[in-house]
Coordinates of C-alpha atoms in Angstrom, one line a residue:
Chain A
X1 CA -0.2 -42.2 -42.4
X2 CA -2.7 -39.6 -41.0
X3 CA -2.3 -38.8 -37.4
X4 CA -5.9 -39.7 -36.5
X5 CA -5.5 -43.1 -38.1
X6 CA -2.5 -43.6 -35.9
X7 CA -4.5 -42.6 -32.8
X8 CA -7.2 -45.1 -33.7
X9 CA -4.6 -47.8 -34.3
X10 CA -2.7 -47.0 -31.1
X11 CA -5.3 -46.2 -28.4
X12 CA -8.7 -47.3 -29.7
X13 CA -7.9 -50.6 -31.5
X14 CA -6.5 -52.6 -28.5
X15 CA -9.4 -52.1 -26.1
X16 CA -11.8 -52.7 -29.0
X17 CA -10.1 -56.0 -29.8
X18 CA -10.2 -57.0 -26.1
X19 CA -13.9 -56.1 -26.0
X20 CA -14.7 -58.4 -28.9
X21 CA -12.6 -61.1 -27.4
X22 CA -14.4 -60.8 -24.0
X23 CA -17.8 -60.8 -25.7
X24 CA -17.0 -64.1 -27.5
X25 CA -15.6 -65.6 -24.2
X26 CA -18.8 -64.5 -22.4
X27 CA -20.9 -66.1 -25.1
X28 CA -19.0 -69.3 -25.2
X29 CA -18.8 -69.5 -21.4
X30 CA -22.5 -69.2 -20.9
X31 CA -23.1 -71.8 -23.6
X32 CA -20.3 -74.2 -22.6
X33 CA -21.1 -74.3 -18.8
X34 CA -24.8 -74.1 -19.4
X35 CA -25.3 -71.3 -16.9
X36 CA -29.0 -70.5 -16.3
X37 CA -30.0 -67.2 -17.8
X38 CA -31.2 -65.8 -14.4
X39 CA -27.7 -66.3 -12.9
X40 CA -25.7 -65.0 -15.8
X41 CA -27.4 -64.2 -19.1
X42 CA -25.7 -64.5 -22.4
X43 CA -24.8 -61.4 -24.4
X44 CA -27.6 -62.0 -26.8
X45 CA -30.1 -62.2 -23.9
X46 CA -28.8 -58.8 -22.6
X47 CA -29.1 -57.4 -26.1
X48 CA -32.7 -58.6 -26.5
X49 CA -33.6 -57.3 -23.0
X50 CA -32.2 -53.9 -23.9
X51 CA -34.2 -53.7 -27.2
X52 CA -37.4 -54.9 -25.5
X53 CA -37.2 -52.4 -22.6
X54 CA -35.6 -49.6 -24.6
X55 CA -38.2 -46.9 -24.0
X56 CA -38.3 -47.6 -20.2
X57 CA -34.6 -47.7 -20.0
X58 CA -34.3 -44.3 -21.8
X59 CA -37.1 -42.8 -19.7
X60 CA -35.6 -44.1 -16.4
X61 CA -32.1 -42.9 -17.4
X62 CA -33.4 -39.4 -18.1
X63 CA -35.2 -39.3 -14.7
X64 CA -32.1 -40.5 -12.9
X65 CA -30.0 -38.0 -14.9
X66 CA -32.3 -35.1 -14.0
X67 CA -32.2 -36.1 -10.3
X68 CA -28.4 -36.5 -10.3
X69 CA -27.9 -33.2 -12.3
X70 CA -30.2 -31.3 -9.9
X71 CA -28.3 -32.7 -6.9
X72 CA -24.9 -31.9 -8.5
X73 CA -25.9 -28.3 -9.4
X74 CA -27.3 -27.7 -5.9
X75 CA -24.1 -29.1 -4.3
X76 CA -21.9 -27.1 -6.7
X77 CA -23.5 -23.7 -6.0
X78 CA -24.2 -24.3 -2.3
X79 CA -20.7 -25.8 -1.8
X80 CA -19.1 -22.9 -3.6
X81 CA -21.0 -20.5 -1.3
X82 CA -19.8 -22.4 1.7
X83 CA -16.3 -22.4 0.4
X84 CA -16.5 -18.7 -0.2
X85 CA -17.6 -18.0 3.4
X86 CA -14.9 -20.3 4.8
X87 CA -12.2 -18.6 2.8
X88 CA -13.3 -15.0 3.7
X89 CA -14.1 -15.5 7.3
X90 CA -11.4 -17.5 9.1
X91 CA -13.4 -17.8 12.4
X92 CA -16.3 -19.4 10.5
X93 CA -13.8 -21.7 8.8
X94 CA -12.2 -22.8 12.0
X95 CA -15.5 -23.4 13.7
X96 CA -17.4 -25.1 10.9
X97 CA -14.7 -27.0 8.9
X98 CA -14.3 -29.8 11.4
X99 CA -18.0 -30.5 11.2
X100 CA -17.8 -30.5 7.4
X101 CA -15.1 -33.1 7.6
X102 CA -17.1 -35.0 10.2
X103 CA -20.3 -35.1 8.1
X104 CA -18.3 -36.3 5.1
X105 CA -17.5 -39.5 7.0
X106 CA -21.2 -40.3 7.7
X107 CA -22.2 -43.1 5.3
X108 CA -24.9 -41.6 3.2
X109 CA -26.9 -44.9 3.0
X110 CA -27.3 -44.7 6.8
X111 CA -29.2 -41.4 6.7
X112 CA -31.4 -42.1 3.6
X113 CA -34.3 -43.4 5.7
X114 CA -34.1 -40.2 7.8
X115 CA -34.3 -38.1 4.6
X116 CA -37.4 -40.0 3.5
X117 CA -39.0 -39.5 6.9
X118 CA -38.5 -35.8 6.5
X119 CA -39.1 -35.2 2.8
X120 CA -41.2 -38.3 1.8
X121 CA -40.6 -40.6 -1.1
X122 CA -40.2 -39.0 -4.6
X123 CA -38.0 -36.8 -6.7
X124 CA -37.2 -34.2 -4.0
X125 CA -35.7 -36.8 -1.6
X126 CA -33.6 -38.3 -4.4
X127 CA -32.2 -34.9 -5.3
X128 CA -31.5 -34.2 -1.7
X129 CA -29.6 -37.5 -1.3
X130 CA -27.6 -36.8 -4.5
X131 CA -26.9 -33.3 -3.2
X132 CA -25.7 -34.4 0.2
X133 CA -23.4 -37.1 -1.2
X134 CA -21.8 -34.8 -3.7
X135 CA -21.3 -31.5 -1.8
X136 CA -18.2 -32.3 0.2
X137 CA -15.6 -32.4 -2.6
X138 CA -16.9 -29.0 -3.7
X139 CA -16.6 -27.5 -0.2
X140 CA -13.2 -28.9 0.6
X141 CA -11.6 -28.2 -2.9
X142 CA -13.3 -24.8 -3.1
X143 CA -12.0 -23.7 0.3
X144 CA -8.5 -24.7 -0.5
X145 CA -8.6 -23.1 -4.0
X146 CA -10.0 -19.8 -2.7
X147 CA -7.7 -19.5 0.3
X148 CA -4.3 -20.9 -0.7
X149 CA -3.2 -18.2 -3.1
X150 CA 0.5 -17.7 -3.7
X151 CA 1.7 -15.0 -1.2
X152 CA 3.7 -13.2 -3.9
X153 CA 0.6 -12.8 -6.1
X154 CA -1.2 -11.5 -3.1
X155 CA 1.6 -9.0 -2.4
X156 CA 1.5 -7.9 -6.0
X157 CA -2.3 -7.2 -5.8
X158 CA -1.7 -5.3 -2.5
X159 CA 1.1 -3.3 -4.1
X160 CA -1.2 -2.2 -6.9
X161 CA -3.8 -1.1 -4.3
X162 CA -6.3 -3.8 -5.4
X163 CA -9.6 -3.7 -3.5
X164 CA -11.0 -6.8 -1.7
X165 CA -13.5 -7.2 -4.4
X166 CA -10.8 -7.1 -7.1
X167 CA -8.7 -9.6 -5.2
X168 CA -11.7 -12.0 -5.0
X169 CA -12.7 -11.7 -8.7
X170 CA -9.3 -11.4 -10.4
X171 CA -7.2 -13.5 -8.1
X172 CA -9.0 -15.9 -5.8
X173 CA -11.8 -17.1 -8.0
X174 CA -9.6 -17.8 -11.1
X175 CA -7.1 -19.5 -8.8
X176 CA -9.9 -21.7 -7.4
X177 CA -11.1 -22.9 -10.8
X178 CA -8.7 -25.8 -11.2
X179 CA -9.6 -27.0 -7.7
X180 CA -13.3 -26.7 -8.4
X181 CA -12.9 -28.6 -11.6
X182 CA -11.2 -31.4 -9.7
X183 CA -13.9 -31.3 -7.1
X184 CA -16.7 -31.3 -9.7
X185 CA -15.1 -34.4 -11.4
X186 CA -15.5 -36.3 -8.2
X187 CA -18.8 -34.8 -7.4
X188 CA -20.6 -35.6 -10.6
X189 CA -19.8 -39.3 -10.2
X190 CA -21.0 -39.2 -6.6
X191 CA -24.3 -37.5 -7.6
X192 CA -25.2 -40.4 -9.8
X193 CA -24.4 -42.9 -7.0
X194 CA -26.6 -40.7 -4.8
X195 CA -29.4 -40.6 -7.2
X196 CA -29.4 -44.4 -7.8
X197 CA -29.1 -45.2 -4.1
X198 CA -31.9 -42.7 -3.5
X199 CA -34.1 -44.4 -6.0
X200 CA -33.6 -47.7 -4.2
X201 CA -35.3 -46.3 -1.2
X202 CA -37.4 -43.3 -2.4
X203 CA -38.2 -44.2 -6.0
X204 CA -41.3 -46.4 -5.6
X205 CA -44.9 -45.5 -5.3
X206 CA -44.4 -42.3 -7.2
X207 CA -44.1 -41.3 -10.9
X208 CA -40.3 -41.4 -10.4
X209 CA -39.2 -44.7 -12.1
X210 CA -35.5 -44.0 -12.2
X211 CA -32.8 -46.5 -12.9
X212 CA -32.4 -47.4 -9.2
X213 CA -36.0 -48.3 -8.9
X214 CA -36.0 -50.4 -12.1
X215 CA -32.8 -52.1 -10.9
X216 CA -34.5 -53.3 -7.7
X217 CA -37.6 -54.3 -9.7
X218 CA -35.6 -56.3 -12.2
X219 CA -33.7 -58.0 -9.4
X220 CA -36.8 -59.0 -7.5
X221 CA -38.4 -60.4 -10.6
X222 CA -35.2 -62.2 -11.4
X223 CA -35.0 -60.6 -14.9
X224 CA -31.3 -60.8 -14.8
X225 CA -30.7 -59.9 -18.5
X226 CA -32.8 -56.7 -17.9
X227 CA -30.8 -56.0 -14.8
X228 CA -27.6 -56.2 -16.9
X229 CA -29.1 -53.8 -19.4
X230 CA -29.9 -51.4 -16.5
X231 CA -26.4 -51.6 -15.1
X232 CA -25.1 -50.9 -18.5
X233 CA -27.3 -47.8 -18.7
X234 CA -26.2 -46.6 -15.3
X235 CA -22.6 -47.0 -16.4
X236 CA -23.2 -45.1 -19.6
X237 CA -24.9 -42.3 -17.6
X238 CA -21.9 -42.1 -15.3
X239 CA -19.6 -41.9 -18.4
X240 CA -21.6 -39.1 -20.0
X241 CA -21.6 -37.1 -16.7
X242 CA -17.9 -37.6 -16.2
X243 CA -17.2 -36.7 -19.9
X244 CA -19.3 -33.6 -19.7
X245 CA -17.5 -32.5 -16.5
X246 CA -14.2 -33.2 -18.1
X247 CA -15.1 -31.3 -21.2
X248 CA -16.2 -28.2 -19.3
X249 CA -13.1 -28.5 -17.1
X250 CA -10.7 -28.8 -20.0
X251 CA -12.3 -25.8 -21.6
X252 CA -11.9 -23.7 -18.5
X253 CA -8.3 -24.9 -18.0
X254 CA -7.3 -24.5 -21.6
X255 CA -4.6 -22.0 -20.6
X256 CA -2.6 -24.8 -19.0
X257 CA -2.0 -26.5 -22.3
X258 CA 1.5 -25.5 -23.2
X259 CA 1.8 -25.7 -26.9
X260 CA 5.2 -26.8 -28.1
X261 CA 4.7 -24.7 -31.3
X262 CA 5.5 -21.5 -29.5
X263 CA 9.0 -22.7 -28.6
X264 CA 10.0 -23.1 -32.2
X265 CA 10.6 -19.4 -32.5
X266 CA 13.6 -20.0 -30.3
X267 CA 13.6 -17.2 -27.7
X268 CA 15.4 -17.9 -24.4
Chain B
X1 CA 17.6 18.0 -11.0
X2 CA 18.2 14.6 -9.4
X3 CA 17.3 14.4 -5.8
X4 CA 20.2 13.4 -3.6
X5 CA 18.1 11.9 -0.8
X6 CA 15.4 10.2 -2.8
X7 CA 15.1 7.0 -0.7
X8 CA 16.1 7.5 2.9
X9 CA 16.2 4.8 5.5
X10 CA 17.2 5.7 9.0
X11 CA 17.8 3.5 12.0
X12 CA 15.5 0.8 10.5
X13 CA 14.8 -2.3 12.7
X14 CA 12.5 -5.1 11.6
X15 CA 11.7 -8.0 13.9
X16 CA 9.1 -10.7 13.4
X17 CA 6.8 -12.2 16.0
X18 CA 8.8 -14.9 17.8
X19 CA 11.7 -12.5 18.3
X20 CA 13.6 -13.0 15.1
X21 CA 15.3 -9.8 14.1
X22 CA 15.7 -9.5 10.4
X23 CA 17.2 -6.0 10.2
X24 CA 18.9 -4.0 12.9
X25 CA 19.6 -0.2 12.8
X26 CA 20.1 0.0 9.1
X27 CA 20.8 3.4 7.5
X28 CA 20.8 4.0 3.8
X29 CA 20.4 6.9 1.4
X30 CA 19.8 6.4 -2.3
X31 CA 20.0 9.0 -5.0
X32 CA 17.3 9.5 -7.6
X33 CA 18.1 7.4 -10.7
X34 CA 20.7 5.3 -8.9
X35 CA 21.1 1.6 -9.3
X36 CA 22.0 -0.1 -6.0
X37 CA 22.5 -3.8 -5.5
X38 CA 22.2 -5.5 -2.2
X39 CA 24.3 -8.7 -1.7
X40 CA 24.5 -10.9 1.3
X41 CA 24.1 -14.4 2.6
X42 CA 20.7 -16.0 2.0
X43 CA 18.1 -15.3 4.7
X44 CA 20.0 -12.2 5.8
X45 CA 17.0 -9.9 5.4
X46 CA 17.5 -8.5 1.9
X47 CA 14.0 -9.4 0.8
X48 CA 12.6 -8.0 4.0
X49 CA 14.2 -4.7 3.3
X50 CA 12.6 -4.5 -0.1
X51 CA 9.2 -5.4 1.4
X52 CA 9.6 -2.5 3.9
X53 CA 10.6 0.0 1.2
X54 CA 7.5 -1.1 -0.9
X55 CA 5.3 -0.7 2.1
X56 CA 4.2 -4.3 2.2
X57 CA 5.8 -4.7 5.6
X58 CA 5.8 -2.2 8.5
X59 CA 9.1 -1.5 10.3
X60 CA 9.3 -2.3 14.0
X61 CA 11.2 1.0 14.5
X62 CA 12.9 3.6 12.4
X63 CA 11.9 5.4 9.2
X64 CA 11.6 4.8 5.5
X65 CA 10.9 7.8 3.3
X66 CA 10.6 8.0 -0.5
X67 CA 10.9 11.6 -1.7
X68 CA 9.9 12.7 1.8
X69 CA 6.8 10.5 2.0
X70 CA 6.1 7.2 3.7
X71 CA 6.0 4.2 1.2
X72 CA 2.2 4.0 1.6
X73 CA 1.7 7.7 0.8
X74 CA 4.3 7.5 -2.0
X75 CA 2.3 4.8 -3.6
X76 CA -0.9 6.8 -3.4
X77 CA 0.7 9.8 -4.9
X78 CA 1.6 7.9 -8.0
X79 CA 5.3 7.7 -7.1
X80 CA 4.9 4.2 -8.4
X81 CA 6.9 1.4 -6.8
X82 CA 7.3 -1.7 -9.0
X83 CA 8.2 -5.0 -7.4
X84 CA 9.7 -7.9 -9.4
X85 CA 9.8 -11.2 -7.5
X86 CA 12.2 -14.1 -7.9
X87 CA 9.5 -16.1 -9.7
X88 CA 7.7 -14.3 -12.5
X89 CA 4.5 -14.4 -10.4
X90 CA 2.2 -14.2 -13.4
X91 CA -1.5 -15.1 -13.5
X92 CA -1.5 -18.4 -15.4
X93 CA -5.1 -17.9 -16.6
X94 CA -4.3 -14.7 -18.4
X95 CA -2.6 -14.1 -21.7
X96 CA 0.8 -12.3 -21.7
X97 CA -0.8 -9.0 -22.7
X98 CA -3.5 -9.2 -20.0
X99 CA -0.8 -9.9 -17.4
X100 CA 1.1 -6.8 -18.4
X101 CA -2.1 -4.8 -18.3
X102 CA -3.0 -6.0 -14.7
X103 CA -1.5 -3.0 -12.7
X104 CA -3.4 -0.5 -14.8
X105 CA -6.6 -2.6 -14.8
X106 CA -6.6 -2.7 -11.0
X107 CA -6.6 1.1 -10.9
X108 CA -9.2 1.4 -13.7
X109 CA -6.8 3.1 -16.0
X110 CA -7.5 2.4 -19.6
X111 CA -4.6 1.5 -21.8
X112 CA -4.5 1.3 -25.6
X113 CA -3.4 -2.1 -27.0
X114 CA -0.7 -0.3 -28.9
X115 CA 1.0 0.9 -25.7
X116 CA 0.8 -2.6 -24.2
X117 CA 2.3 -4.0 -27.4
X118 CA 5.1 -1.4 -27.4
X119 CA 6.0 -2.4 -23.8
X120 CA 6.2 -6.0 -24.9
X121 CA 8.3 -5.0 -27.8
X122 CA 10.7 -3.3 -25.3
X123 CA 11.3 -6.7 -23.7
X124 CA 11.2 -8.5 -27.1
X125 CA 8.0 -10.4 -26.6
X126 CA 5.5 -8.8 -29.0
X127 CA 5.0 -12.0 -30.9
X128 CA 3.9 -13.7 -27.7
X129 CA 1.4 -11.1 -26.6
X130 CA -1.5 -13.6 -26.9
X131 CA 0.3 -16.7 -25.5
X132 CA -0.4 -18.0 -22.0
X133 CA 2.4 -18.1 -19.4
X134 CA 2.5 -22.0 -19.6
X135 CA 3.6 -21.6 -23.2
X136 CA 6.7 -19.5 -22.3
X137 CA 10.2 -20.4 -21.0
X138 CA 11.5 -19.2 -17.7
X139 CA 13.4 -16.3 -19.2
X140 CA 10.4 -15.2 -21.2
X141 CA 8.2 -15.3 -18.2
X142 CA 10.6 -13.1 -16.4
X143 CA 10.5 -10.6 -19.3
X144 CA 6.7 -10.5 -18.9
X145 CA 7.2 -9.8 -15.3
X146 CA 9.5 -6.9 -16.1
X147 CA 7.1 -5.6 -18.7
X148 CA 4.3 -5.6 -16.1
X149 CA 6.5 -3.6 -13.8
X150 CA 7.4 -1.1 -16.6
X151 CA 3.7 -0.4 -17.6
X152 CA 3.3 1.8 -14.5
X153 CA 6.2 4.0 -15.4
X154 CA 7.6 3.3 -11.9
X155 CA 9.9 5.7 -10.1
X156 CA 11.4 2.9 -8.1
X157 CA 12.1 -0.6 -9.2
X158 CA 12.5 -3.2 -6.4
X159 CA 14.0 -6.4 -7.8
X160 CA 14.1 -9.4 -5.5
X161 CA 16.6 -11.8 -7.1
X162 CA 14.6 -11.6 -10.4
X163 CA 17.1 -13.7 -12.3
X164 CA 18.0 -16.2 -9.6
X165 CA 16.1 -19.1 -11.1
X166 CA 17.5 -18.6 -14.6
X167 CA 20.5 -20.2 -16.3
X168 CA 23.7 -18.2 -16.7
X169 CA 23.3 -17.4 -20.4
X170 CA 19.8 -16.1 -20.0
X171 CA 20.7 -14.2 -16.9
X172 CA 23.5 -12.3 -18.6
X173 CA 21.3 -11.5 -21.5
X174 CA 18.6 -10.2 -19.2
X175 CA 21.2 -8.2 -17.2
X176 CA 22.1 -6.4 -20.4
X177 CA 18.5 -5.8 -21.4
X178 CA 17.7 -4.5 -17.9
X179 CA 20.6 -2.0 -18.2
X180 CA 19.3 -0.7 -21.5
X181 CA 15.8 -0.3 -20.1
X182 CA 17.2 1.4 -17.1
X183 CA 19.0 4.1 -19.1
X184 CA 15.8 4.7 -21.1
X185 CA 13.5 5.0 -18.2
X186 CA 15.9 6.3 -15.5
X187 CA 14.2 4.9 -12.5
X188 CA 15.8 4.3 -9.1
X189 CA 16.5 0.6 -8.6
X190 CA 17.2 -1.6 -5.7
X191 CA 18.4 -5.0 -6.8
X192 CA 18.8 -8.0 -4.5
X193 CA 21.1 -10.8 -5.6
X194 CA 23.4 -13.6 -4.6
X195 CA 25.5 -13.1 -7.6
X196 CA 28.4 -10.7 -7.2
X197 CA 29.1 -10.5 -11.0
X198 CA 25.6 -9.5 -11.7
X199 CA 25.6 -6.9 -8.9
X200 CA 28.8 -5.2 -10.1
X201 CA 27.8 -5.3 -13.8
X202 CA 24.5 -3.6 -13.1
X203 CA 25.1 -1.1 -10.3
X204 CA 26.4 2.3 -9.4
X205 CA 26.8 1.0 -5.9
X206 CA 27.0 -2.4 -4.3
X207 CA 26.0 -2.8 -0.6
X208 CA 27.2 -5.8 1.3
X209 CA 24.9 -6.8 4.1
X210 CA 25.8 -8.8 7.2
X211 CA 24.1 -12.1 8.1
X212 CA 20.9 -11.6 10.1
X213 CA 20.2 -9.1 11.6
X214 CA 21.1 -7.2 8.4
X215 CA 23.4 -4.1 8.5
X216 CA 25.3 -2.5 5.7
X217 CA 28.9 -3.5 6.2
X218 CA 30.4 -2.3 3.0
X219 CA 29.4 0.3 0.5
X220 CA 31.3 -0.1 -2.7
X221 CA 31.1 2.4 -5.7
X222 CA 31.4 0.8 -9.1
X223 CA 33.5 3.2 -11.2
X224 CA 32.4 2.2 -14.7
X225 CA 30.3 4.6 -16.8
X226 CA 27.1 3.7 -18.5
X227 CA 26.2 2.4 -21.1
X228 CA 28.1 -0.7 -20.1
X229 CA 29.0 -3.3 -22.7
X230 CA 29.0 -7.0 -22.2
X231 CA 32.8 -7.0 -22.7
X232 CA 33.2 -5.1 -19.4
X233 CA 32.7 -8.5 -17.7
X234 CA 36.1 -9.7 -19.0
X235 CA 38.1 -6.7 -18.0
X236 CA 40.7 -6.6 -15.2
X237 CA 39.1 -3.6 -13.5
X238 CA 35.8 -5.5 -13.4
X239 CA 37.5 -8.4 -11.8
X240 CA 39.1 -6.2 -9.2
X241 CA 35.7 -4.7 -8.1
X242 CA 34.2 -8.2 -8.0
X243 CA 37.2 -9.3 -5.9
X244 CA 36.6 -6.4 -3.5
X245 CA 32.9 -7.2 -3.0
X246 CA 33.6 -10.9 -2.6
X247 CA 36.3 -10.1 0.0
X248 CA 33.7 -8.1 2.1
X249 CA 31.2 -10.9 1.7
X250 CA 33.7 -13.4 3.1
X251 CA 34.5 -11.2 6.0
X252 CA 30.8 -10.8 6.7
X253 CA 30.4 -14.5 7.4

């Protein structure tokens, strides 16, 4: 049997079978208990809502994706800059780090009205909310990655008379990459949460009809099947973001994959 | 002409903040081209001594000179000092060949690929030039570490328990390879180890250090000529020298 066939059989088939099973159970459940469609719509109703609202869902998803991606990219580069300053200047780290931790514990939803007061409703506020919620994993992981380099490696670079610049580019930054990848994986998920929460509050009255805004709208109008479709779209968006971050991360960390093939040559 | 007083350590004391004295009044003279092993209990200051000789650590008092220069000056004048750590200390994101090139790269010295490959051939790793460290076994990583030290044509090799983490068979094999390399390149070596057999097999001289603060309590010449064959390990004379070193080690406790 081909190896990809075995993969399909082993890891894709069981969840797929379960999915079909749950779909049937969902369908029968709504029929059998006669649940009103505005409480819990049937799978067909969700499908119909998806098809009917397809252009809006796609447009809203793209807007939300743009806000989340902008917020994430801002948090990645600004967070990396902060991590760099923290790792190079220990006084700065010692004075600012406690505040970075403190701000991380502020519930983002609590400061959303404040951000809207300052920046008004619209795309910019949503990006800022996504940015604030997703920056801390980058700062904390980046700082650890840039500063906790193995002392022997550091000695080695000193012994070979490496400059501070060489130590940064050839030792600290490559060492920080696995940490930044781990931070970015958390951060992309948070940026979508930030964008959707932002759209709850700052997405109306403008041209920004993101997923968060439509979710509120659908809930207020008791279009529950449409609401389901939007939740599904949000989930897919999260999956795509996470998958992209994972893909980039795996590419950057491909050196970690030990291939068993090289052991066959039998050297001790 | 080999210099008689190539590395000279006089009245060296190293203490750390907090009052721990790692080395006290240590005197040592090493000839050019000599292979000297340092044995002693763990934590006795052997590694500290290597760090001082390499210039990574400043002595609290006393003097270390290499060919009449301070370690720092010696390094600047291309009297290259190579350091091999207990762990291979490779950059995991670089391929084997890029790891070996690192010392030259940091000094902006170009190096043809052929030379890098020939160094890898010397340690038997030419087929793995483009592998990543994660794809290598412990012994192979250590060979890369040795190749990286060799690329600078060092005058002094400081080896801090380089084979301590390896299994016995790999260790013996690498000991033999190190000796072969040593004869070819004729550098001066200081080798820190816990393993008395290894020390006697490799060295011209074995120094036994006392527990902290470290002093030289025995200086034993190893009377066997080079090249040494693996069979030497089984001979009665070899056992006798090992016995003598072990005896001093026991007394040091």
